[in-house]
Short mmCIF file of C-alpha atoms in Angstrom, two decimals:
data_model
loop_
_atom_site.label_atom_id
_atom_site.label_comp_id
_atom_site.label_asym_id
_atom_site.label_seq_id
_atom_site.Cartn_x
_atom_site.Cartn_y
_atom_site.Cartn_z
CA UNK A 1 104.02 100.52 149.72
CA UNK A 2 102.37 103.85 149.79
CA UNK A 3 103.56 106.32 146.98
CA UNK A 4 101.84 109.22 146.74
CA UNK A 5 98.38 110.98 147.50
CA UNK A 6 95.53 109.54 148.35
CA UNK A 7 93.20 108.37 146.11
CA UNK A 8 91.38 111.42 143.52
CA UNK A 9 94.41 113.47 144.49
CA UNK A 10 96.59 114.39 141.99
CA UNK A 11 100.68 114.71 142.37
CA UNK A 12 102.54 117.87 141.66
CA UNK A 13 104.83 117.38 139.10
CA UNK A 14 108.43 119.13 138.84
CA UNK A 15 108.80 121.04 135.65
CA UNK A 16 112.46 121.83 134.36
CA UNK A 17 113.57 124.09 131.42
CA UNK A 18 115.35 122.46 128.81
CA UNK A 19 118.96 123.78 129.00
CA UNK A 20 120.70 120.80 126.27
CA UNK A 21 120.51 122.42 122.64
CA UNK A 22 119.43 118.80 121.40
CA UNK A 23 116.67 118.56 124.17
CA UNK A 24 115.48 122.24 123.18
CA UNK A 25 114.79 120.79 119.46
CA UNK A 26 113.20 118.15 120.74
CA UNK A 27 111.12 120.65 123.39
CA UNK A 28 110.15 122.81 120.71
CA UNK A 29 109.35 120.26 118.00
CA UNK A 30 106.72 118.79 120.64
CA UNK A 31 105.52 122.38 121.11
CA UNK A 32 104.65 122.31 117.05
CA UNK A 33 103.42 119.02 116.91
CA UNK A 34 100.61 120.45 119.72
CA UNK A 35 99.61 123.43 117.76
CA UNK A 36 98.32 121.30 114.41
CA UNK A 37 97.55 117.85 116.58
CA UNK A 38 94.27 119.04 118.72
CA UNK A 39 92.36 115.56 119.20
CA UNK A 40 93.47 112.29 120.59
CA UNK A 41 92.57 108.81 118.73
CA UNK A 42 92.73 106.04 121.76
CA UNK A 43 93.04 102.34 120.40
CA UNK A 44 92.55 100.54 123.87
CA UNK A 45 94.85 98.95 126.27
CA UNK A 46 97.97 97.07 126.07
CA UNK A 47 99.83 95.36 129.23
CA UNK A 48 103.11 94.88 130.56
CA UNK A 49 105.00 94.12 133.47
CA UNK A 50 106.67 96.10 136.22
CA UNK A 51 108.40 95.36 139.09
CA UNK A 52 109.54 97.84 142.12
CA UNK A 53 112.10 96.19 144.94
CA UNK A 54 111.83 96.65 148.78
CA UNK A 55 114.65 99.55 149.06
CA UNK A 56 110.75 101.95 148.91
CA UNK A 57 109.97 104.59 146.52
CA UNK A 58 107.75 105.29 144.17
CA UNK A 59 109.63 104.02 141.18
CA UNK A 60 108.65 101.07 139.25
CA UNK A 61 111.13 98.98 136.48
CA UNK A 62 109.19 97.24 132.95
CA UNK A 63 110.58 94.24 133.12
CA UNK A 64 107.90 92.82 130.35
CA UNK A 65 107.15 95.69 127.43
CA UNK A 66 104.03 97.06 127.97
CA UNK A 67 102.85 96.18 124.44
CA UNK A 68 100.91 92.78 125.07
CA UNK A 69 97.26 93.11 123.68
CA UNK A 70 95.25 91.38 127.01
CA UNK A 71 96.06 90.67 130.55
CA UNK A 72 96.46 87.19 130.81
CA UNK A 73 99.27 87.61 128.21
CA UNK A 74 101.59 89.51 130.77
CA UNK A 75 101.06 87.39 133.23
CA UNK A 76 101.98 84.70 131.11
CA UNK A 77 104.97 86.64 130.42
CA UNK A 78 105.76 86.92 133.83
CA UNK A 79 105.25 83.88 134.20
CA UNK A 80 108.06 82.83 131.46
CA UNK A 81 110.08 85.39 133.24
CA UNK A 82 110.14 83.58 136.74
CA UNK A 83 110.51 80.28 135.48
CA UNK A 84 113.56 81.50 133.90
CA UNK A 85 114.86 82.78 136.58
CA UNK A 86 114.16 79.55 138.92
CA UNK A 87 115.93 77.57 136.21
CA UNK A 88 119.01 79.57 135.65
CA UNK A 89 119.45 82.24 138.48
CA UNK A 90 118.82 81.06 141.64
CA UNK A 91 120.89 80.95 144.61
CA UNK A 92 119.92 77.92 146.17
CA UNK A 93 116.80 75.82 146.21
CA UNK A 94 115.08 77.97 148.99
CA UNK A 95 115.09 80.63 146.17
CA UNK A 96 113.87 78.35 143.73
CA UNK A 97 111.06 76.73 145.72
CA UNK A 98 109.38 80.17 145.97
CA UNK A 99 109.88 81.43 142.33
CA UNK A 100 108.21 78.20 141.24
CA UNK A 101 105.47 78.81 143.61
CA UNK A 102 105.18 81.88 141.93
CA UNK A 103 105.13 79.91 138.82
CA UNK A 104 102.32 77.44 140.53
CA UNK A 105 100.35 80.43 141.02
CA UNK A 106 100.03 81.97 137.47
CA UNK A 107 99.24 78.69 135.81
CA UNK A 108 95.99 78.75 137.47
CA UNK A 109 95.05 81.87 138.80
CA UNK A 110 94.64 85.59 137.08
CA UNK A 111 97.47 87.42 139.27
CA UNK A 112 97.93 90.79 139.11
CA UNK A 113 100.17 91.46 141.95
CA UNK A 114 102.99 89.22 143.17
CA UNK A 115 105.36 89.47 145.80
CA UNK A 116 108.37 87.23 145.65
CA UNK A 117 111.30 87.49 147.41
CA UNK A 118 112.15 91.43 147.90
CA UNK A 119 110.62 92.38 144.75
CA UNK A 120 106.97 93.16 143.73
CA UNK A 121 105.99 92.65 140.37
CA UNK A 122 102.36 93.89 138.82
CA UNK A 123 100.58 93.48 135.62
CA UNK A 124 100.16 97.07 134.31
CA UNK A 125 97.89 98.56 132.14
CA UNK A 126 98.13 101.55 129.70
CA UNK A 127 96.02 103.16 127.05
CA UNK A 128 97.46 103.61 123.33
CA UNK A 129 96.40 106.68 121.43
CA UNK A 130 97.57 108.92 118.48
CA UNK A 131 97.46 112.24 118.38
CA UNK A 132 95.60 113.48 115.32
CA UNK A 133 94.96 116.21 113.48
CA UNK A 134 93.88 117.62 109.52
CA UNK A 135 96.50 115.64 107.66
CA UNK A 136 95.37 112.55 109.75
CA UNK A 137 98.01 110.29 112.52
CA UNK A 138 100.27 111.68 113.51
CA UNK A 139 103.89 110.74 111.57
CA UNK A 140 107.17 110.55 113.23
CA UNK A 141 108.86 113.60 114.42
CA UNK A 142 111.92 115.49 112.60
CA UNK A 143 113.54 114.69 116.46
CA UNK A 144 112.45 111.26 116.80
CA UNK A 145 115.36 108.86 116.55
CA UNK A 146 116.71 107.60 113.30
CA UNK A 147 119.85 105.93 112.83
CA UNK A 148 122.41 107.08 110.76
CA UNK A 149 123.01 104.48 108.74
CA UNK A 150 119.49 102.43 108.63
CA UNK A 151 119.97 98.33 109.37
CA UNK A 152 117.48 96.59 106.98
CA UNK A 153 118.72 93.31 107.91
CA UNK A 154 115.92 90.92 109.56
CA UNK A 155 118.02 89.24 111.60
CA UNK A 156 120.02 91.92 113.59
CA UNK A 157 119.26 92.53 116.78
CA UNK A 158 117.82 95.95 117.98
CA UNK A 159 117.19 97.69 121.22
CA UNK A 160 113.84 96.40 121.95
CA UNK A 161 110.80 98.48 122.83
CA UNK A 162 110.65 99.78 127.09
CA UNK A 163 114.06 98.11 127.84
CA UNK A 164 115.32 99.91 130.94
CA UNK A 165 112.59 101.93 130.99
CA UNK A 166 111.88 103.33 135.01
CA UNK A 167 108.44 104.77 135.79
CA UNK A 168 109.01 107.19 137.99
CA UNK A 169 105.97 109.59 138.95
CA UNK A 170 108.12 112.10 140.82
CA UNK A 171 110.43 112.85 137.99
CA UNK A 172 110.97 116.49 136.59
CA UNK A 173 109.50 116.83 133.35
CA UNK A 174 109.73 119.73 130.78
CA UNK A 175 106.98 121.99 130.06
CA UNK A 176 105.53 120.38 127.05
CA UNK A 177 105.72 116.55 128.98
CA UNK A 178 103.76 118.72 131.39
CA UNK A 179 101.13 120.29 129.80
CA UNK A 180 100.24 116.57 127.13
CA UNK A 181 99.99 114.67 131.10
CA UNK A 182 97.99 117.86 132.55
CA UNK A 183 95.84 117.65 129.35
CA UNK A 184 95.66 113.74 129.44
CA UNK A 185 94.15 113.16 133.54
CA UNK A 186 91.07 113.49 132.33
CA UNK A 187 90.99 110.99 129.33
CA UNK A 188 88.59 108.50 129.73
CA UNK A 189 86.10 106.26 127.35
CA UNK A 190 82.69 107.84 126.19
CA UNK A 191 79.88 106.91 123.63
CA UNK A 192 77.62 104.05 123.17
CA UNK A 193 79.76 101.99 121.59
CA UNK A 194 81.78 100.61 125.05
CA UNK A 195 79.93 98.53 127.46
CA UNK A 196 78.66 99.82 130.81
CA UNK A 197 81.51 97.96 132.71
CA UNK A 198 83.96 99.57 130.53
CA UNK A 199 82.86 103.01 130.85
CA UNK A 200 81.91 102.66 135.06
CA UNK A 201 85.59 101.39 135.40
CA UNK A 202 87.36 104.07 133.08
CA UNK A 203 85.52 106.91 135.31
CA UNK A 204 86.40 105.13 138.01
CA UNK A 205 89.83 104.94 137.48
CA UNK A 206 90.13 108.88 137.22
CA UNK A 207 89.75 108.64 140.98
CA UNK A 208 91.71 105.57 141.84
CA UNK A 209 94.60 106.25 139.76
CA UNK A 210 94.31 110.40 138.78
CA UNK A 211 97.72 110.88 137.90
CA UNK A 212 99.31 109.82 134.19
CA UNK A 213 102.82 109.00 133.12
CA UNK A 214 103.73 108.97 129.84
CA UNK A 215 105.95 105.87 128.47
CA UNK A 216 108.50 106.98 125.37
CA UNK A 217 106.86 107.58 122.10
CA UNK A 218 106.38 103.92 119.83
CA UNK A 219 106.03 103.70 116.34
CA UNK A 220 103.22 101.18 114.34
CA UNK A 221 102.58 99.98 110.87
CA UNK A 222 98.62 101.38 110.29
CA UNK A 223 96.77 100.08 107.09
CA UNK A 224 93.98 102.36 105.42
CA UNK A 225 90.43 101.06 105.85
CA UNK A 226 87.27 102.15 104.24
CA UNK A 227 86.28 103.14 107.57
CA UNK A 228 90.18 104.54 109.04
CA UNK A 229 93.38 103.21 110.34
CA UNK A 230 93.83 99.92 111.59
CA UNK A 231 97.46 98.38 112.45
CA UNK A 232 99.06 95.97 111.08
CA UNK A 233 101.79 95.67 113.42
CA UNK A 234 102.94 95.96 117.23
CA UNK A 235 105.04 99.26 118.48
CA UNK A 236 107.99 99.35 118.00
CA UNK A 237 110.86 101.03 119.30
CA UNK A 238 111.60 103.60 116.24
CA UNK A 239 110.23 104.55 113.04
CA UNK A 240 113.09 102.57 111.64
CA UNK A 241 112.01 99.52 113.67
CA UNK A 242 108.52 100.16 111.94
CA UNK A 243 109.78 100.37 108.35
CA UNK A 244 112.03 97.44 108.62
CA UNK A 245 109.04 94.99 110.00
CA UNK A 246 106.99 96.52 106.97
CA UNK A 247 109.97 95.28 104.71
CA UNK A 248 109.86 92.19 106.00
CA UNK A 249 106.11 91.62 105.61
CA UNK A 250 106.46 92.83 102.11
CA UNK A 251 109.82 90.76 101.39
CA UNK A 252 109.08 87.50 103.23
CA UNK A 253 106.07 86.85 105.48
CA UNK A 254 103.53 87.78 103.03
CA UNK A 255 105.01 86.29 99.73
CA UNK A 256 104.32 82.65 102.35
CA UNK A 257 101.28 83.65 103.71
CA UNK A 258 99.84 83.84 99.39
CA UNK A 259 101.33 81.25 98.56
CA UNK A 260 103.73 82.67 96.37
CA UNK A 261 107.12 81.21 97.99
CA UNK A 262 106.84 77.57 99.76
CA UNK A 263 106.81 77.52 103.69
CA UNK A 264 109.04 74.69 103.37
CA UNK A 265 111.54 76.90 101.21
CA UNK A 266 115.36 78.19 101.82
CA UNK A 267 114.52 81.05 104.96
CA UNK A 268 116.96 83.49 102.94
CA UNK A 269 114.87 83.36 99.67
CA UNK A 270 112.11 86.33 99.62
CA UNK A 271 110.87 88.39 96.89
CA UNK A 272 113.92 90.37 96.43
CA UNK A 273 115.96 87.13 95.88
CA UNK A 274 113.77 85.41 93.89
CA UNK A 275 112.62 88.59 91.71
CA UNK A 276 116.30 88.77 91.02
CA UNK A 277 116.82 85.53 89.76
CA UNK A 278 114.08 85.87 87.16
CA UNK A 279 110.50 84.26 86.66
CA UNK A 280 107.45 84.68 84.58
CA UNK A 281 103.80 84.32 85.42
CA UNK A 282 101.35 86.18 87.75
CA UNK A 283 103.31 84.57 91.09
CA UNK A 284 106.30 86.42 89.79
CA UNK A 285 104.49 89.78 88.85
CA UNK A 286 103.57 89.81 92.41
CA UNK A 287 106.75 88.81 94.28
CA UNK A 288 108.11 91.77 91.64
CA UNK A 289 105.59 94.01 93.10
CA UNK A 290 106.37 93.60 96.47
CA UNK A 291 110.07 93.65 95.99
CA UNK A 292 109.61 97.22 93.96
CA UNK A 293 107.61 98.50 97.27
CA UNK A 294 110.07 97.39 99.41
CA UNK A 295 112.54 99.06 97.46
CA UNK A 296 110.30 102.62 97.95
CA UNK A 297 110.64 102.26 101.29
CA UNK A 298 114.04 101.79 101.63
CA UNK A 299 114.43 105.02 99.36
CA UNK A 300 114.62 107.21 102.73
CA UNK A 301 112.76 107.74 105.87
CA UNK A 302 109.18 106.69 104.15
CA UNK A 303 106.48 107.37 106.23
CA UNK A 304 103.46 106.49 103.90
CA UNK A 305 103.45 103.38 101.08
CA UNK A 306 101.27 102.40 98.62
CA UNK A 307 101.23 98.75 98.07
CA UNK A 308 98.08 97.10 95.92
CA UNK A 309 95.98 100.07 96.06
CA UNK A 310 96.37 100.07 99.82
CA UNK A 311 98.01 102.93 102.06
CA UNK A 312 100.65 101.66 104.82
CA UNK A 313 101.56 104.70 107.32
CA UNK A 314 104.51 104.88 109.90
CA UNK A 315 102.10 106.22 112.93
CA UNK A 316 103.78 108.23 115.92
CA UNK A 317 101.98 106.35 118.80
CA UNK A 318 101.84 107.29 122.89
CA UNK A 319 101.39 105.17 126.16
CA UNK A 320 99.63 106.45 128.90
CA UNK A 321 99.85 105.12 132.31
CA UNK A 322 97.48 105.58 135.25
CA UNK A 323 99.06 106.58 137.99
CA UNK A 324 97.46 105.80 141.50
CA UNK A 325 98.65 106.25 145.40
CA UNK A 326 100.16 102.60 144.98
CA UNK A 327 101.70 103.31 141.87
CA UNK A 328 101.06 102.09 138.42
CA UNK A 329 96.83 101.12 137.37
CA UNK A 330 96.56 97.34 137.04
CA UNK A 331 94.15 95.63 134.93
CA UNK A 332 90.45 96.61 135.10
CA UNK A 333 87.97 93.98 135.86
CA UNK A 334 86.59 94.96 132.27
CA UNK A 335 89.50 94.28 129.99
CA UNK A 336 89.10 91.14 128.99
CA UNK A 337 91.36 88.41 128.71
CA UNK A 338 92.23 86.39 125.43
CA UNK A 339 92.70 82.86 127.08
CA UNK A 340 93.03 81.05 130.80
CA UNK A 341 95.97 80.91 132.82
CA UNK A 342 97.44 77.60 132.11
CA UNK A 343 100.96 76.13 132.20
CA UNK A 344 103.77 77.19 130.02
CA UNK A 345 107.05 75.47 130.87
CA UNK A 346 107.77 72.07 131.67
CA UNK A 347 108.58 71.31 135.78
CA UNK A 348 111.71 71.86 137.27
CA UNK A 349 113.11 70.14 140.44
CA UNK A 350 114.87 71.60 143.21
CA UNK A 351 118.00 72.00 141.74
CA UNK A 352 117.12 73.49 138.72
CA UNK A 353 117.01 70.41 136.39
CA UNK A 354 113.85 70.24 133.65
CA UNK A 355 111.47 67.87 134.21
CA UNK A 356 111.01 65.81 131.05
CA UNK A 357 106.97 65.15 130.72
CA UNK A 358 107.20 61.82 130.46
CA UNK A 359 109.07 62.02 134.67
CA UNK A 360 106.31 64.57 135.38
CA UNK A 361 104.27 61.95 134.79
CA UNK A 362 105.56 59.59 136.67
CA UNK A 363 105.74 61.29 139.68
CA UNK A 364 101.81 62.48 139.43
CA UNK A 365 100.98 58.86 138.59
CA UNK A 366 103.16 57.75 141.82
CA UNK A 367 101.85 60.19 144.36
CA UNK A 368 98.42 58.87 142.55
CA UNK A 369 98.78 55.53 143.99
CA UNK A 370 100.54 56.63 147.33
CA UNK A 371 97.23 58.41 147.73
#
């Protein structure tokens, strides 16, 4: 499935004018950010899945965010993702037989690529970076995305980071998309600091795969270090989505990960409730502390929070893909992978039933003694 140039050969890209008044704000607020953001900070890779059907094209869906921190976690995600689909989608057991051999085949093998049924699905790989500048990280945009009333509650449920995102290589892009992709073919790791392997296969890939697309703007929780930024949290899907997971560290996961509220306790009680209903003693100073920094950042949009002498900033972070003549870069054989493929779900038969362990069993035990 051919898509493009051959390898080292760039696309041409299609640039259109803005013409919508909101998309011209948006144009020109990018064209700002450029002028006082002239360096790039990369962090490394994250992965994802994609998936392109048989109908041809170059296009490519994310059916997995491309947020995952090594490879082996996508394909464990795809993984999850097919075994789903065996267990509640398919159309008959032909269909489920080969989704589960699918399934067979991730538990014990590092799959990149895999074809089942009409559709082609592939682990993909993109670089996250910040665009920096005097001030430091770049901060969300005045055009970014903010919702009009903000949702601080921890349980609602949010659009979630690349949902229905297409990568499409051949779509038009304005001027400014044009000019941060034209500016970004060329990015690639240097210095003594990355291993041989890493920098040979990050040159390489400027030939492989010389084309970039760039995935919709994410936003991260970054702590200050004595040595820079480091974050604290995975993208998410708008600056709001950012501050509200900082609230929530501040209200509730942090107050049990000190000690200072019980696991074991009522999932509703956090700082805020407890602060409220009174206390004395340093466990209550602190659960005061973080319900008054909470309450900061819920002030407005709050980009930057001091908490305990430490600075917590609401970064503006990108996602570059490498693009390639058969579409999206796939893992490199230097990224390295956190753990072994392995299985995830329990079986399933034929008809879609779950496999208890204790049947799975059973059955490996009996074709054991047929044996």
């Amino acid at each position: 499935m051919g898509s493009g140039p051959g390898p080292g050969t760039a696309r041409p890209m299609v640039v259109r004018v803005p013409v919508d008044p909101v998309e011209a704000v948006v144009e020109a607020d990018a064209a700002d950010a450029a002028k006082q953001l002239a360096k790039v900070a990369v962090r490394g890779p994250l992965f994802g899945v994609a998936a392109q059907d048989d109908r041809g094209g170059p296009a490519w869906s994310v059916v997995s965010a491309v947020t995952l921190g090594c490879p082996q976690q996508a394909r464990d995600s795809l993984n999850s993702l097919l075994w789903y689909r065996a267990k509640d989608d398919a159309r008959d057991r032909a269909e489920r037989r080969e989704l589960l051999a699918a399934v067979a085949r991730l538990e014990s093998e590092c799959v990149d690529d895999l074809t089942v049924g009409c559709t082609r699905y592939r682990v993909v790989r993109a670089e996250e970076y910040a665009a920096t500048g005097p001030a430091g990280i770049e901060e969300p945009r005045p055009t970014d995305p903010e919702p009009a009333v903000p949702d601080w509650t921890h349980s609602s449920r949010h659009p979630e980071i690349d949902d229905g995102l297409v990568l499409h290589p051949d779509a038009p892009v304005t001027p400014m998309q044009a000019a941060e992709r034209l500016a970004l073919r060329g990015l690639s790791y240097a210095g003594a600091r990355y291993p041989a392997a890493v920098l040979a296969d990050s040159r390489r890939a400027l030939q492989t795969h010389p084309d970039v697309l760039l995935l919709p703007a994410a936003f991260t929780v970054m702590e200050r270090t004595g040595t820079g930024w480091k974050p604290v949290s995975g993208p998410h899907v708008s600056a709001h989505a950012a501050r509200r997971s900082l609230d929530f560290t501040l209200t509730w996961a942090w107050p049990r990960m000190y000690g200072l509220i019980p696991i074991e306790s009522d999932p509703t009680a956090d700082a805020r409730t407890l602060t409220a209903a009174g206390g004395s003693g340093s466990e209550a100073e602190q659960l005061a502390e973080y319900a008054a920094a909470a309450d900061r950042l819920r002030a407005g949009r709050v980009n930057r929070l001091e908490v305990d002498d430490t600075l917590y900033l609401i970064a503006r972070t990108r996602r570059l893909v490498r693009w390639g003549p058969d579409g999206p870069e796939g893992p490199r054989p230097s990224d390295v992978n956190g753990h072994e493929p392995g299985r995830i779900h329990l079986g399933l038969d034929e008809d879609g039933n779950v496999l208890p362990e204790r049947d799975e069993g059973e059955r490996a035990g009996a074709g054991e003694e047929t044996d």
